[in-house]
Amino acid sequence: MKYFSILSLLIVILISCTSPKEGNLTISGNIKGLKKGTLYLQKIQDTVLVNLDSVNIDGNSEFMFVSNLEEPEIHYLYLDKNDGTRYNDRIDFFAEPGEIIITTSVLDFERDIKIQGGKNQDKYLEYKKMLKRFNERNLRLIKENFEASKQKDDEKLIENDKAYKTLLKQKYLYTINFAVNNRKLEVAPYITLNEVYDANIKFLDTVAKSLSPKVKKSLYGKQLIKYIKDRKEKEAENNDK
């Protein structure tokens, strides 16, 4: 009788160890050309980047993560190629309950990325494409500024300063409008907090007030509302001095 009890216990343990993980989020994909390495699923938790799960790649470049997610939230894939490189590759994406498929390559982990996800990821990708254009124009201005400084071309420096201010204003207005137009998605407060947090408080208020009730109660919605509240209190204190 004791033998059968022990045998039954071992069977239960084996089943529990081999059973697939359960969750409402599945992230699968392929990293073309990757022979060996470790892929980590990460997210920000209490301002700290934490590992949620990991997969060891050894010959088979396909991967899968299964996780539980309460609401849409930014996650990261971090690739440690186990090659002694100090700085490895990391990509961010908007995770939400459902299925996400990610494909990329080991040669250019960040640029070759293709992600099939939910509505937040689609809009996040749309925003990042426009943000890339702003950043490229900004880099051109920095390069031109450097050359103008070497040549002591004050006229060009003044011209570039005006162009930079115009570019910054365009980026901020685009971001605010994008957030308002996507007020029913969690991506709206997220990009507001991460890209234009130092914008005029009136613009931030416009985004916060436009958010749908569901998004206002989300992680990023609550963070944005708290941030605005804190900024208003700080500005009021400074005005009283």
Short mmCIF file of C-alpha atoms in Angstrom, two decimals:
data_model
loop_
_atom_site.label_atom_id
_atom_site.label_comp_id
_atom_site.label_asym_id
_atom_site.label_seq_id
_atom_site.Cartn_x
_atom_site.Cartn_y
_atom_site.Cartn_z
CA MET A 1 0.00 0.00 0.00
CA LYS A 2 2.87 2.31 0.91
CA TYR A 3 4.56 1.48 -2.44
CA PHE A 4 1.46 2.51 -4.40
CA SER A 5 1.17 5.78 -2.41
CA ILE A 6 4.76 6.69 -3.25
CA LEU A 7 4.24 5.71 -6.90
CA SER A 8 1.10 7.85 -7.11
CA LEU A 9 2.97 10.81 -5.59
CA LEU A 10 5.80 10.46 -8.14
CA ILE A 11 3.29 10.40 -11.01
CA VAL A 12 1.63 13.58 -9.74
CA ILE A 13 5.04 15.31 -9.47
CA LEU A 14 6.04 14.22 -12.99
CA ILE A 15 2.76 15.44 -14.45
CA SER A 16 3.04 18.80 -12.69
CA CYS A 17 6.63 19.24 -13.95
CA THR A 18 5.87 18.35 -17.55
CA SER A 19 2.53 20.13 -17.86
CA PRO A 20 2.70 23.23 -20.08
CA LYS A 21 2.45 26.60 -18.39
CA GLU A 22 -0.94 28.23 -18.32
CA GLY A 23 -1.63 31.87 -19.01
CA ASN A 24 -3.61 34.34 -21.10
CA LEU A 25 -0.56 35.53 -23.08
CA THR A 26 1.50 33.49 -25.51
CA ILE A 27 4.63 34.95 -27.06
CA SER A 28 6.27 32.81 -29.71
CA GLY A 29 8.65 33.35 -32.58
CA ASN A 30 11.96 32.72 -34.21
CA ILE A 31 15.39 34.37 -34.14
CA LYS A 32 16.91 33.55 -37.50
CA GLY A 33 20.54 32.46 -37.32
CA LEU A 34 20.69 32.11 -33.54
CA LYS A 35 22.50 28.90 -32.60
CA LYS A 36 23.12 29.43 -28.92
CA GLY A 37 22.02 31.98 -26.33
CA THR A 38 19.45 32.88 -23.71
CA LEU A 39 16.31 34.87 -24.38
CA TYR A 40 14.69 36.70 -21.47
CA LEU A 41 11.15 38.04 -21.17
CA GLN A 42 11.26 41.21 -19.05
CA LYS A 43 9.15 44.10 -17.81
CA ILE A 44 9.45 47.12 -15.54
CA GLN A 45 8.21 46.41 -12.04
CA ASP A 46 8.41 49.13 -9.37
CA THR A 47 10.88 51.08 -11.58
CA VAL A 48 13.16 48.00 -11.85
CA LEU A 49 13.63 45.83 -14.95
CA VAL A 50 12.89 42.25 -13.89
CA ASN A 51 13.10 38.88 -15.64
CA LEU A 52 9.73 37.14 -15.97
CA ASP A 53 10.95 34.05 -17.80
CA SER A 54 13.81 32.78 -19.93
CA VAL A 55 14.45 30.29 -22.74
CA ASN A 56 17.78 28.65 -23.50
CA ILE A 57 18.44 28.46 -27.24
CA ASP A 58 20.66 25.57 -28.30
CA GLY A 59 20.33 24.71 -31.99
CA ASN A 60 16.62 25.48 -32.35
CA SER A 61 16.05 29.21 -32.86
CA GLU A 62 12.32 29.05 -32.10
CA PHE A 63 11.01 30.15 -28.71
CA MET A 64 7.81 30.42 -26.69
CA PHE A 65 6.76 32.14 -23.50
CA VAL A 66 3.44 31.70 -21.70
CA SER A 67 2.50 34.30 -19.13
CA ASN A 68 -0.40 35.82 -17.23
CA LEU A 69 -1.16 39.45 -17.93
CA GLU A 70 -3.77 41.57 -16.16
CA GLU A 71 -3.72 44.40 -18.71
CA PRO A 72 -1.74 45.66 -21.73
CA GLU A 73 1.80 46.50 -20.67
CA ILE A 74 5.20 47.08 -22.23
CA HIS A 75 7.44 44.00 -22.18
CA TYR A 76 10.98 43.42 -23.40
CA LEU A 77 12.86 40.61 -25.10
CA TYR A 78 16.50 40.58 -24.08
CA LEU A 79 18.94 38.37 -25.96
CA ASP A 80 22.14 37.23 -24.29
CA LYS A 81 24.15 35.56 -27.05
CA ASN A 82 26.56 34.07 -24.50
CA ASP A 83 29.47 35.46 -26.50
CA GLY A 84 31.04 37.58 -23.79
CA THR A 85 29.51 40.78 -25.20
CA ARG A 86 28.82 43.26 -22.42
CA TYR A 87 25.90 44.93 -24.18
CA ASN A 88 23.41 42.63 -25.85
CA ASP A 89 20.15 43.26 -27.70
CA ARG A 90 16.79 44.29 -26.28
CA ILE A 91 13.48 45.09 -27.98
CA ASP A 92 10.30 46.47 -26.47
CA PHE A 93 6.72 45.66 -27.44
CA PHE A 94 3.20 46.13 -26.13
CA ALA A 95 1.99 42.86 -24.66
CA GLU A 96 -1.71 42.21 -24.13
CA PRO A 97 -3.75 39.06 -23.52
CA GLY A 98 -3.79 36.86 -26.60
CA GLU A 99 -1.08 35.70 -28.98
CA ILE A 100 1.99 37.62 -30.06
CA ILE A 101 4.37 36.40 -32.77
CA ILE A 102 7.87 37.88 -32.94
CA THR A 103 10.46 37.17 -35.62
CA THR A 104 13.89 38.72 -36.06
CA SER A 105 17.51 37.76 -36.78
CA VAL A 106 20.62 37.34 -34.70
CA LEU A 107 22.55 39.62 -37.10
CA ASP A 108 20.33 42.64 -36.45
CA PHE A 109 18.08 41.75 -33.54
CA GLU A 110 16.53 45.22 -33.18
CA ARG A 111 16.11 46.29 -36.82
CA ASP A 112 14.88 43.02 -38.32
CA ILE A 113 12.08 42.76 -35.79
CA LYS A 114 8.55 41.95 -36.94
CA ILE A 115 5.75 41.73 -34.41
CA GLN A 116 2.19 40.51 -34.83
CA GLY A 117 0.25 41.53 -31.75
CA GLY A 118 -2.82 43.38 -30.54
CA LYS A 119 -4.18 46.87 -31.16
CA ASN A 120 -1.79 48.56 -28.73
CA GLN A 121 1.24 47.03 -30.46
CA ASP A 122 -0.04 48.07 -33.90
CA LYS A 123 -0.45 51.68 -32.76
CA TYR A 124 2.83 51.61 -30.84
CA LEU A 125 4.62 50.51 -34.02
CA GLU A 126 2.88 53.26 -35.99
CA TYR A 127 4.05 55.85 -33.48
CA LYS A 128 7.61 54.51 -33.38
CA LYS A 129 7.90 54.78 -37.17
CA MET A 130 7.03 58.47 -37.00
CA LEU A 131 9.29 58.96 -33.98
CA LYS A 132 12.16 57.46 -35.99
CA ARG A 133 11.69 60.18 -38.61
CA PHE A 134 11.85 62.89 -35.96
CA ASN A 135 15.00 61.32 -34.51
CA GLU A 136 16.67 61.06 -37.91
CA ARG A 137 15.97 64.74 -38.63
CA ASN A 138 17.32 65.61 -35.18
CA LEU A 139 20.54 63.68 -35.87
CA ARG A 140 20.99 65.56 -39.14
CA LEU A 141 20.65 68.86 -37.27
CA ILE A 142 23.22 67.74 -34.69
CA LYS A 143 25.65 66.85 -37.46
CA GLU A 144 25.06 70.18 -39.21
CA ASN A 145 25.53 72.00 -35.90
CA PHE A 146 28.84 70.26 -35.36
CA GLU A 147 30.09 71.30 -38.80
CA ALA A 148 28.81 74.86 -38.34
CA SER A 149 30.60 75.09 -34.98
CA LYS A 150 33.89 73.99 -36.53
CA GLN A 151 33.51 76.59 -39.27
CA LYS A 152 32.28 79.22 -36.79
CA ASP A 153 29.20 79.77 -38.94
CA ASP A 154 26.98 81.70 -36.51
CA GLU A 155 24.25 82.21 -39.10
CA LYS A 156 23.95 78.46 -39.66
CA LEU A 157 23.92 77.82 -35.90
CA ILE A 158 21.03 80.25 -35.42
CA GLU A 159 19.18 78.67 -38.35
CA ASN A 160 19.68 75.17 -36.91
CA ASP A 161 18.51 76.31 -33.47
CA LYS A 162 15.25 77.54 -34.98
CA ALA A 163 14.89 74.30 -36.97
CA TYR A 164 15.46 72.24 -33.80
CA LYS A 165 12.80 74.16 -31.85
CA THR A 166 10.34 73.73 -34.74
CA LEU A 167 11.12 70.00 -34.93
CA LEU A 168 10.64 69.59 -31.18
CA LYS A 169 7.31 71.41 -31.30
CA GLN A 170 6.17 69.19 -34.20
CA LYS A 171 7.14 66.05 -32.28
CA TYR A 172 5.26 67.18 -29.16
CA LEU A 173 2.13 68.18 -31.08
CA TYR A 174 2.17 64.93 -33.05
CA THR A 175 2.51 62.89 -29.85
CA ILE A 176 -0.28 64.73 -28.04
CA ASN A 177 -2.62 64.40 -31.04
CA PHE A 178 -1.69 60.74 -31.44
CA ALA A 179 -2.47 60.07 -27.78
CA VAL A 180 -5.82 61.87 -27.94
CA ASN A 181 -6.79 60.03 -31.14
CA ASN A 182 -5.96 56.71 -29.46
CA ARG A 183 -7.47 57.55 -26.07
CA LYS A 184 -9.18 54.14 -25.84
CA LEU A 185 -5.83 52.33 -25.85
CA GLU A 186 -3.19 52.05 -23.14
CA VAL A 187 -0.54 53.15 -25.61
CA ALA A 188 -1.87 56.73 -25.29
CA PRO A 189 -0.78 57.45 -21.69
CA TYR A 190 2.38 55.36 -22.16
CA ILE A 191 3.84 57.42 -25.03
CA THR A 192 2.75 60.64 -23.31
CA LEU A 193 4.72 59.74 -20.19
CA ASN A 194 7.75 58.46 -22.06
CA GLU A 195 8.09 60.95 -24.89
CA VAL A 196 6.55 64.29 -23.85
CA TYR A 197 6.50 64.20 -20.05
CA ASP A 198 8.02 67.70 -19.92
CA ALA A 199 5.40 69.24 -22.22
CA ASN A 200 3.20 72.09 -21.07
CA ILE A 201 0.94 70.77 -18.31
CA LYS A 202 -2.13 71.90 -20.28
CA PHE A 203 -1.25 69.48 -23.09
CA LEU A 204 -0.74 66.61 -20.65
CA ASP A 205 -4.08 67.46 -19.04
CA THR A 206 -5.72 67.32 -22.47
CA VAL A 207 -4.50 63.75 -22.94
CA ALA A 208 -5.46 62.63 -19.42
CA LYS A 209 -8.98 64.07 -19.65
CA SER A 210 -9.54 62.49 -23.05
CA LEU A 211 -8.71 58.94 -21.90
CA SER A 212 -11.53 56.43 -21.78
CA PRO A 213 -12.66 55.31 -18.28
CA LYS A 214 -10.96 51.93 -18.82
CA VAL A 215 -7.62 53.47 -19.82
CA LYS A 216 -7.74 55.96 -16.95
CA LYS A 217 -7.82 52.97 -14.58
CA SER A 218 -4.96 51.19 -16.38
CA LEU A 219 -1.36 51.08 -15.15
CA TYR A 220 -0.16 53.84 -17.48
CA GLY A 221 -3.36 55.83 -17.15
CA LYS A 222 -2.96 56.02 -13.37
CA GLN A 223 0.74 56.84 -13.73
CA LEU A 224 -0.02 59.74 -16.08
CA ILE A 225 -2.77 61.15 -13.84
CA LYS A 226 -0.50 60.91 -10.77
CA TYR A 227 2.39 62.52 -12.65
CA ILE A 228 0.22 65.47 -13.69
CA LYS A 229 -1.08 65.86 -10.12
CA ASP A 230 2.47 65.83 -8.71
CA ARG A 231 3.68 68.34 -11.29
CA LYS A 232 0.82 70.72 -10.55
CA GLU A 233 1.53 70.55 -6.82
CA LYS A 234 5.23 71.17 -7.38
CA GLU A 235 4.57 74.12 -9.70
CA ALA A 236 2.11 75.57 -7.17
CA GLU A 237 4.75 75.29 -4.42
CA ASN A 238 7.32 77.05 -6.61
CA ASN A 239 4.86 79.86 -7.39
CA ASP A 240 4.20 80.39 -3.67
CA LYS A 241 7.90 80.91 -2.92
#
